[in-house]
PDB file of C-alpha atoms in Angstrom:
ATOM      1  CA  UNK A 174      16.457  38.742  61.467  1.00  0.00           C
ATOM      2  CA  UNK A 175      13.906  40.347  62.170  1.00  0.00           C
ATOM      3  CA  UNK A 176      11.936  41.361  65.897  1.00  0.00           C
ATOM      4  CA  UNK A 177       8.780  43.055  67.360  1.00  0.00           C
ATOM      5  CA  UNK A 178       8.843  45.037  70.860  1.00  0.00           C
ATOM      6  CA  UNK A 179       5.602  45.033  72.653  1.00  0.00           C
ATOM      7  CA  UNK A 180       6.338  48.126  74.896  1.00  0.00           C
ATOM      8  CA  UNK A 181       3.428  47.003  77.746  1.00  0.00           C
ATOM      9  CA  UNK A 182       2.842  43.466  78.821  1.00  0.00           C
ATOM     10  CA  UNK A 183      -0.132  45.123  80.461  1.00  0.00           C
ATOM     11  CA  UNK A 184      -2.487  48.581  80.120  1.00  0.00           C
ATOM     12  CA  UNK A 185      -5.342  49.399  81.618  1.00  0.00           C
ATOM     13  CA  UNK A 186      -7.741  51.829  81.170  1.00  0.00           C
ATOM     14  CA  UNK A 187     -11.448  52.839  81.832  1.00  0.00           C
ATOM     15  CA  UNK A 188     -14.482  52.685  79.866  1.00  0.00           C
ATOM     16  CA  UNK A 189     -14.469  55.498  76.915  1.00  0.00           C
ATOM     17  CA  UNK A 190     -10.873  57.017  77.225  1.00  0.00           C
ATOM     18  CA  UNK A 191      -8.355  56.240  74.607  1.00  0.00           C
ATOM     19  CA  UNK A 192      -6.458  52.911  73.977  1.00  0.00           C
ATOM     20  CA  UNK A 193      -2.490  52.753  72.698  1.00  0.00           C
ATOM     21  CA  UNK A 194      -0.956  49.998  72.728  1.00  0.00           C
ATOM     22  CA  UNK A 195       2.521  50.678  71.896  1.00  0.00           C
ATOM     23  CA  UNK A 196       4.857  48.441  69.126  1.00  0.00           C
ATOM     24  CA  UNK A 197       8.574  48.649  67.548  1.00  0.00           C
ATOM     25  CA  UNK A 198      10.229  46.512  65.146  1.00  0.00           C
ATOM     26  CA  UNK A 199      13.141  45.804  63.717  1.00  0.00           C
ATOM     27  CA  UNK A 200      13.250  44.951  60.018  1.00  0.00           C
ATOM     28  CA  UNK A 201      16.121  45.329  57.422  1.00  0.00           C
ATOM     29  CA  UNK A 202      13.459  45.996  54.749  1.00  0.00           C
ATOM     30  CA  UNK A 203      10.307  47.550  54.403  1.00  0.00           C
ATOM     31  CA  UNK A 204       7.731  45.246  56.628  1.00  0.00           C
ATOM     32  CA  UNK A 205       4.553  43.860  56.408  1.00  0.00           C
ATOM     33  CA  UNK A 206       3.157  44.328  59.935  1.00  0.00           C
ATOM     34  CA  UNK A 207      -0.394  43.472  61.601  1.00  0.00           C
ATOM     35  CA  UNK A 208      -2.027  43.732  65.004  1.00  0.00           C
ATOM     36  CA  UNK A 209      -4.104  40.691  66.246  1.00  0.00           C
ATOM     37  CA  UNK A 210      -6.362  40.411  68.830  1.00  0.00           C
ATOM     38  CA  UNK A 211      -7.270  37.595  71.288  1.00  0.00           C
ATOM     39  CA  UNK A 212     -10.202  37.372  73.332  1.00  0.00           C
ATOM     40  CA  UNK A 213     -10.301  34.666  76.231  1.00  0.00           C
ATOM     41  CA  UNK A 214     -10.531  31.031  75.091  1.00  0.00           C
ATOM     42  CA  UNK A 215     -10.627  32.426  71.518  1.00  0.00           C
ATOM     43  CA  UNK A 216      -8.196  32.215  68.430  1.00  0.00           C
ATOM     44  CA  UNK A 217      -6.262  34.793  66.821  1.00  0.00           C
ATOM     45  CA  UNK A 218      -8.099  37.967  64.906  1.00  0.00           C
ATOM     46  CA  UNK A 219      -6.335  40.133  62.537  1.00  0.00           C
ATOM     47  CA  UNK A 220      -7.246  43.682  63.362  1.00  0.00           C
ATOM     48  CA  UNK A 221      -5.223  45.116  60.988  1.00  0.00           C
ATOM     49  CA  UNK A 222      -2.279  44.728  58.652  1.00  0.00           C
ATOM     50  CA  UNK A 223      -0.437  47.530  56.618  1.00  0.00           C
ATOM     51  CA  UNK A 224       1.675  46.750  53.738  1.00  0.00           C
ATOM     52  CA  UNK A 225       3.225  49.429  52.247  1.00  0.00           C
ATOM     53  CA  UNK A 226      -0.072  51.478  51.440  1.00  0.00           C
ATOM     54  CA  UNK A 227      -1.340  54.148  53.542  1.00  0.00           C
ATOM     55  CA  UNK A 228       0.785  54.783  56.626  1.00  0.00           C
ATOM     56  CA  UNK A 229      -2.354  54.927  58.827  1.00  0.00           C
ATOM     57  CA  UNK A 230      -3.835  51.716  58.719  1.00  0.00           C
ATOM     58  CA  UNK A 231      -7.528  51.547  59.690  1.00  0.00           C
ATOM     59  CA  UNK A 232      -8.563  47.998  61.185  1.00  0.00           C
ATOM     60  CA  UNK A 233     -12.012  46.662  62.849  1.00  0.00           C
ATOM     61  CA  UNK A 234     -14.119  47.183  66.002  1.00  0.00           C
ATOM     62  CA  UNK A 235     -12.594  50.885  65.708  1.00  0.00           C
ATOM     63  CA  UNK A 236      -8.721  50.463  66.012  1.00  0.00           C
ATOM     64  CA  UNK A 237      -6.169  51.854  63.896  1.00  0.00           C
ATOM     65  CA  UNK A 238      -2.630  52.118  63.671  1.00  0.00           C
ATOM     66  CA  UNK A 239       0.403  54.457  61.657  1.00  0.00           C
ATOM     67  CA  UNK A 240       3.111  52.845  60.470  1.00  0.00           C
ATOM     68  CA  UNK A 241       6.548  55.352  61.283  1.00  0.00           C
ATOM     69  CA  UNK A 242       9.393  53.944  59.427  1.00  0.00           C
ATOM     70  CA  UNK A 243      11.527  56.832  61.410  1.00  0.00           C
ATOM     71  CA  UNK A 244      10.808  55.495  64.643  1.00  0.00           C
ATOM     72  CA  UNK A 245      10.433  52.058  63.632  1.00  0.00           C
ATOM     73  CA  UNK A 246       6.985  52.125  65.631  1.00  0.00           C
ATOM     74  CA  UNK A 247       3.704  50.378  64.524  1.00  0.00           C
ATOM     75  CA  UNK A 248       1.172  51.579  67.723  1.00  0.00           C
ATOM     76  CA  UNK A 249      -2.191  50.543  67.798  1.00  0.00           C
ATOM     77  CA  UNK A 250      -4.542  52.776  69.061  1.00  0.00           C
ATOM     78  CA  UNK A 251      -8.519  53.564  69.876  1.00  0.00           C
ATOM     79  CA  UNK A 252     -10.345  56.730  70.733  1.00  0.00           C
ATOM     80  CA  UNK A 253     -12.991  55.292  73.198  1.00  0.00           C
ATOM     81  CA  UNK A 254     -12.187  51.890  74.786  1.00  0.00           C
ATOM     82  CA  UNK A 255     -15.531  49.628  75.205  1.00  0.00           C
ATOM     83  CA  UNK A 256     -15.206  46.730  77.556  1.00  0.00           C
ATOM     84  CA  UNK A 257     -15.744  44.443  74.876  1.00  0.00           C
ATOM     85  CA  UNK A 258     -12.039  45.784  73.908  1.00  0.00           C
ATOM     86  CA  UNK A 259     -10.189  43.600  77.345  1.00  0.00           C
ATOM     87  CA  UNK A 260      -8.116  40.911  75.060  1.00  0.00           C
ATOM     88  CA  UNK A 261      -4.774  40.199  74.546  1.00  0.00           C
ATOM     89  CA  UNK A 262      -3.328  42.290  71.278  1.00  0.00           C
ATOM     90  CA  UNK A 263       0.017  40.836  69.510  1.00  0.00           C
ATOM     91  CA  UNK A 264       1.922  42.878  67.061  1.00  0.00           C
ATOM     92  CA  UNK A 265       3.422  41.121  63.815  1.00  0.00           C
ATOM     93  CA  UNK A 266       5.623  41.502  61.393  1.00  0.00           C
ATOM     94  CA  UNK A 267       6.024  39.373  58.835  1.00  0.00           C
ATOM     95  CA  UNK A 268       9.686  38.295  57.882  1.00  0.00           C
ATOM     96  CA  UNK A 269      10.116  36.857  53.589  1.00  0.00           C
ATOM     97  CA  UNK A 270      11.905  33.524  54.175  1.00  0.00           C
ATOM     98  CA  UNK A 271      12.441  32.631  50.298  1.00  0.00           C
ATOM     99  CA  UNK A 272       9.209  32.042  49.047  1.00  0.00           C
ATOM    100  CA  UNK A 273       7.252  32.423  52.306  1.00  0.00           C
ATOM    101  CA  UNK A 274       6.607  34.659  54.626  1.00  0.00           C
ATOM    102  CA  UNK A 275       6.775  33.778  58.427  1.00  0.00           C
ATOM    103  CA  UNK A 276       4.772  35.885  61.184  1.00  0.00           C
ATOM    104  CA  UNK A 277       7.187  36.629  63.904  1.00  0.00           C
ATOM    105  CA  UNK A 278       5.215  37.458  67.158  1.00  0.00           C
ATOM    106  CA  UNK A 279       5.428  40.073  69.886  1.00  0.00           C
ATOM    107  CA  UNK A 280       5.045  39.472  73.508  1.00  0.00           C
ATOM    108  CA  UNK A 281       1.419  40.316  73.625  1.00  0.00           C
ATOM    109  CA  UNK A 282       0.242  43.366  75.585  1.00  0.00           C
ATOM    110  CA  UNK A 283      -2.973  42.469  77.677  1.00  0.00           C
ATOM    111  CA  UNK A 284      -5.482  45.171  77.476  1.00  0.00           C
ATOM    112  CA  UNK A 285      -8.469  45.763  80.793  1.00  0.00           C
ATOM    113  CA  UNK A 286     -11.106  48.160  80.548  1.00  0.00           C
ATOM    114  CA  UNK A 287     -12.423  48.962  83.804  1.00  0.00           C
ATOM    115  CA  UNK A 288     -15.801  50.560  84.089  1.00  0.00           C
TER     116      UNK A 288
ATOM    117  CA  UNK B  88     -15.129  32.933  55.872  1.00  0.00           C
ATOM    118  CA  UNK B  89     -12.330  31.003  56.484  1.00  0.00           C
ATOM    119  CA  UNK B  90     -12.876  28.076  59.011  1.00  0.00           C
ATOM    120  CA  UNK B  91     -10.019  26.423  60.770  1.00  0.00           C
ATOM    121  CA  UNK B  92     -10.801  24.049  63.605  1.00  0.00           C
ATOM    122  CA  UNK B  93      -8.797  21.885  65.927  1.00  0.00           C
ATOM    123  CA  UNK B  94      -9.872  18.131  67.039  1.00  0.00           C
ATOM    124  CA  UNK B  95     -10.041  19.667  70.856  1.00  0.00           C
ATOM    125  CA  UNK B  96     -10.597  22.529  73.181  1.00  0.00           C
ATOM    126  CA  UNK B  97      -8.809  21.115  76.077  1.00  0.00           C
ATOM    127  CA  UNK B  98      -6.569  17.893  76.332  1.00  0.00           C
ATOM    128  CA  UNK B  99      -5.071  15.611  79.503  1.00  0.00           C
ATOM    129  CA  UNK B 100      -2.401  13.385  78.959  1.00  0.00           C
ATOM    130  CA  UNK B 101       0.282  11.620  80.368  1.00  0.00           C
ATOM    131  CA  UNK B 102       4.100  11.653  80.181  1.00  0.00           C
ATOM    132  CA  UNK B 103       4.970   9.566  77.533  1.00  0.00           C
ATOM    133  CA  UNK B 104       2.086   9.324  76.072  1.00  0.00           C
ATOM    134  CA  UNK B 105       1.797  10.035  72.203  1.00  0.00           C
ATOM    135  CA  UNK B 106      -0.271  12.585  71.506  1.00  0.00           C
ATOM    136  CA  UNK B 107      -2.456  13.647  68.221  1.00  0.00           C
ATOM    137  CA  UNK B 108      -3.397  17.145  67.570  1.00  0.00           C
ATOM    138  CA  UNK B 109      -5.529  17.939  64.773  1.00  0.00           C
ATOM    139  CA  UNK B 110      -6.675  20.724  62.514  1.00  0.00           C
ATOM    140  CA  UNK B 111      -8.490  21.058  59.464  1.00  0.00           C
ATOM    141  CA  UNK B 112      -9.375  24.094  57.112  1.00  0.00           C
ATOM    142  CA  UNK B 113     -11.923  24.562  54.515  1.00  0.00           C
ATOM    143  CA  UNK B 114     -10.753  27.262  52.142  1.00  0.00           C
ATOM    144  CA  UNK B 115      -7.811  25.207  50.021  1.00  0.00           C
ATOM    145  CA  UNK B 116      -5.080  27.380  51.704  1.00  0.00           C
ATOM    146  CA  UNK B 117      -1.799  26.134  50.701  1.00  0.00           C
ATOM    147  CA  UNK B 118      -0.231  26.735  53.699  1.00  0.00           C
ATOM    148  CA  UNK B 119      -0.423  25.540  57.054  1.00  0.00           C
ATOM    149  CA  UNK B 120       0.844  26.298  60.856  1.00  0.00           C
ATOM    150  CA  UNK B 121       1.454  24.848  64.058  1.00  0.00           C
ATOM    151  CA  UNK B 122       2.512  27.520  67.313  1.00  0.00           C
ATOM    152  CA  UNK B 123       2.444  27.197  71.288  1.00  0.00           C
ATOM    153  CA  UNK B 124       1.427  30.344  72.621  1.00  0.00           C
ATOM    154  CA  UNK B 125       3.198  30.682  76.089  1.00  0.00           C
ATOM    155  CA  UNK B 126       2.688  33.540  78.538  1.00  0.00           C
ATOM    156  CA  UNK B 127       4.934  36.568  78.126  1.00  0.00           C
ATOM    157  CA  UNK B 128       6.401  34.600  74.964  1.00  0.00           C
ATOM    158  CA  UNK B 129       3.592  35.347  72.053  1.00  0.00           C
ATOM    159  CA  UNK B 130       3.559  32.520  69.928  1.00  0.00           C
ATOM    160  CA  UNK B 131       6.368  30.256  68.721  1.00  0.00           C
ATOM    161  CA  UNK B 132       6.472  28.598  65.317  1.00  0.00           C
ATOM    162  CA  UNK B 133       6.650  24.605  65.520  1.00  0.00           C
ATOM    163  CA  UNK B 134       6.058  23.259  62.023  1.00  0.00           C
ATOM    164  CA  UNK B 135       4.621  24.552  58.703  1.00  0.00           C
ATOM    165  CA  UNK B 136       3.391  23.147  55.518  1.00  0.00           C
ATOM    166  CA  UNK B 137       3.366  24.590  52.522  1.00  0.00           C
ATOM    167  CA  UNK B 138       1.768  21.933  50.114  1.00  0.00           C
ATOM    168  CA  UNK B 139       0.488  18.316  51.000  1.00  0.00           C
ATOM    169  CA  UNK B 140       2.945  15.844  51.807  1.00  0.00           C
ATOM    170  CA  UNK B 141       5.548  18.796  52.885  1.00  0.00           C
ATOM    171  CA  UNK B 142       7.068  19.784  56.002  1.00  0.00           C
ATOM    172  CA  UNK B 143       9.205  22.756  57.477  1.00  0.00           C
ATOM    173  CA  UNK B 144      10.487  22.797  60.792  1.00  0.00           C
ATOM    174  CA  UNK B 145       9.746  26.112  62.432  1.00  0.00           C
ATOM    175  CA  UNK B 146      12.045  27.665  65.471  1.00  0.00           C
ATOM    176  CA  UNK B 147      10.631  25.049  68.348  1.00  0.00           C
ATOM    177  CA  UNK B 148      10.786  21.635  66.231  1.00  0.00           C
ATOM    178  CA  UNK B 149      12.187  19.393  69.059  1.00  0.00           C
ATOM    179  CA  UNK B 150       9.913  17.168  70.559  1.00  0.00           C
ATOM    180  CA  UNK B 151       7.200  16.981  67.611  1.00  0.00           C
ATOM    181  CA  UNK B 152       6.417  16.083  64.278  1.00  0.00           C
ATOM    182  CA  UNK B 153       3.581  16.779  61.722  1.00  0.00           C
ATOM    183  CA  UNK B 154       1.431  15.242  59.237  1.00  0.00           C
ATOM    184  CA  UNK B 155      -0.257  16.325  55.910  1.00  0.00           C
ATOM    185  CA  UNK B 156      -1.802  13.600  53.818  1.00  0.00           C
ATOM    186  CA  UNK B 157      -4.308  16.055  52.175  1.00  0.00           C
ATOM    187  CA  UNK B 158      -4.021  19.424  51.751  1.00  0.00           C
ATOM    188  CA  UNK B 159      -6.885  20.296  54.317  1.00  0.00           C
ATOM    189  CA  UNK B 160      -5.485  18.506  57.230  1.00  0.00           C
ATOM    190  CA  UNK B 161      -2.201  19.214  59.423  1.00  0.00           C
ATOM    191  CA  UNK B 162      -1.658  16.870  62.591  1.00  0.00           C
ATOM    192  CA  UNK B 163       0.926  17.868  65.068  1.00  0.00           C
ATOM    193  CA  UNK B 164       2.729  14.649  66.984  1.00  0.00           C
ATOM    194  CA  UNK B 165       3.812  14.566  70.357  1.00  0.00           C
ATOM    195  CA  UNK B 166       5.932  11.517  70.419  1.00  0.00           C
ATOM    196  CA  UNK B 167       6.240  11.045  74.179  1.00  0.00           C
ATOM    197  CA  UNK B 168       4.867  14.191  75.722  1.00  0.00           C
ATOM    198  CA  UNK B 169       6.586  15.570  78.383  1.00  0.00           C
ATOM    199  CA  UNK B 170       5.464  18.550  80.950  1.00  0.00           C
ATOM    200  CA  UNK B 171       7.257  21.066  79.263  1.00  0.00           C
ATOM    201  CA  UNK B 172       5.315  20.572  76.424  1.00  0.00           C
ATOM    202  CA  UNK B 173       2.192  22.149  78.666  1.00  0.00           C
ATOM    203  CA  UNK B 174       0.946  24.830  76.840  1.00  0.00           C
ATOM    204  CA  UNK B 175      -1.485  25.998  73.920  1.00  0.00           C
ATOM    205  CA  UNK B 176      -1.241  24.887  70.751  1.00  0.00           C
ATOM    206  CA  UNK B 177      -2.995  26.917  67.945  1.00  0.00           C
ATOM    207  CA  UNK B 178      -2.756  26.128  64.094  1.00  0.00           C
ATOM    208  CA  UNK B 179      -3.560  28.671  61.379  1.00  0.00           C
ATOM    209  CA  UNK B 180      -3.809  28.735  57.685  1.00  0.00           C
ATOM    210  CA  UNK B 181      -3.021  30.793  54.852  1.00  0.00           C
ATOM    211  CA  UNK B 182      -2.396  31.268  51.041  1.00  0.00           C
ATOM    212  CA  UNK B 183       0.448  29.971  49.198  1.00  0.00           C
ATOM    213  CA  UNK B 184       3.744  31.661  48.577  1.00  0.00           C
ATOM    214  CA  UNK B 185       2.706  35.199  47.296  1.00  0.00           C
ATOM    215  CA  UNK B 186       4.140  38.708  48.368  1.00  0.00           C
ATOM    216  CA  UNK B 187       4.158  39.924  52.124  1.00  0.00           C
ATOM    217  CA  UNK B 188       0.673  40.598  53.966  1.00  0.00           C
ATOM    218  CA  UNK B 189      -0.657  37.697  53.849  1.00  0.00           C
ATOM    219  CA  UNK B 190      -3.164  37.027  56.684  1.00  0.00           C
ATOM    220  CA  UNK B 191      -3.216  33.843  58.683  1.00  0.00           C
ATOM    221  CA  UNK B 192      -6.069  32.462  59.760  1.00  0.00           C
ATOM    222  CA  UNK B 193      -6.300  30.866  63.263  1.00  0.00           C
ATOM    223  CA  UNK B 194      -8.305  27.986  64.691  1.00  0.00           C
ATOM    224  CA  UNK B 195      -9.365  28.377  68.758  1.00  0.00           C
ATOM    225  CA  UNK B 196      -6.903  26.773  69.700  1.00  0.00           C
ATOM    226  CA  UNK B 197      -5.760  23.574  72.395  1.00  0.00           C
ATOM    227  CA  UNK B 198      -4.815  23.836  75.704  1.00  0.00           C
ATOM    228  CA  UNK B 199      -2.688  20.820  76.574  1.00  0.00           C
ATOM    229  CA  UNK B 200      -2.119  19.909  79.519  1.00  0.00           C
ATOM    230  CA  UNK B 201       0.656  17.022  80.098  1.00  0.00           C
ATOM    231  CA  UNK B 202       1.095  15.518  83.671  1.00  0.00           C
TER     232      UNK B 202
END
């Protein structure tokens, strides 16, 4: 079966220094992994998703994240954190159950950005 | 863009009550999901659907059951709702049964509240 590590269940960080938020998986195959975000009293945003392409995945609002199969590690990270970023981020990885593929979750990490 | 809503932002109700959760999506996705999102637990699969009429129980099945009469529609059923059963509820949709990466989309979720 497979699993996702969320390193951090919380990081903080000011206003314009960088953002990683750290992931690892566990898969017995090559994965299909994504990064959502959650702001307060929202739903679920995909940021990003790789799946088998480019190793450095480039998502929205700025993020990206590189896919290491050697160190089973899908981070997520920013240059410049805005406080718009403060959210909660969940790493995915998406596990082929026959003929469907079920998202299994990470922890969440919970992201402030302090002025 | 993809639209999935739920029936309620915020819900009261009583042990032993039954309760009715409800989401709809508008872009004919074959598939739909029911999680609770707990803290420090990401989100747990309940149910899925992956065609009207058509049920699979997820990892967290006791306690509920679902509903899909048309293909736009999944209900989630709280038989007699206990406190444990406190907690977020989001659904999500996606396409059918294809390859790995695909993206589910997520309504804004219900916070339950059972007392």
């Amino acid at each position: 079966a497979q699993s996702v590590t969320q390193l951090d269940s919380h990081v903080s960080v000011s206003e314009g220094t960088p953002v990683l938020l750290r992931c690892n998986y566990s898969s017995s195959y090559s994965p299909s992994l994504f990064w959502y975000v959650q702001h307060p009293n929202k739903g679920l945003q995909l940021l990003l998703k790789y799946t088998s392409a480019a190793t450095l995945v480039k998502g929205i609002n700025g993020f990206e994240a590189e896919f290491k199969k050697s160190e089973t590690s899908f981070h997520l990270t920013k240059p410049s954190a805005h406080m718009s970023d403060a959210a909660e981020y969940f790493c995915v990885v998406s596990e082929k159950l026959g003929g469907y593929n079920k998202l299994i979750f990470g922890a969440g990490t919970r992201l402030a950005v302090h002025p | 863009d993809v639209k999935v809503t739920q029936s309620s932002r915020y819900l009261v109700k009583r042990t032993g009550e039954k309760v009715f959760l409800e989401c709809v999506q508008d872009m004919d996705h074959e598939n739909m999901f029911w999680y609770r999102q707990d803290p420090g637990l990401g989100l747990r699969l309940i149910y899925f659907s992956y065609d009207v009429k058509m049920k699979e129980k997820g990892d967290i099945p006791e306690g509920y059951s679902v509903s899909r009469e048309k293909k736009e529609r999944f209900s989630l059923i709280l038989e007699s709702a206990s406190t444990n059963q406190t907690s977020m509820y989001l659904c999500a949709s996606s396409l059918g049964l294809a390859g790995g990466g695909n993206e589910q989309f997520f309504g804004p979720g219900t916070r339950l509240t059972v007392l």
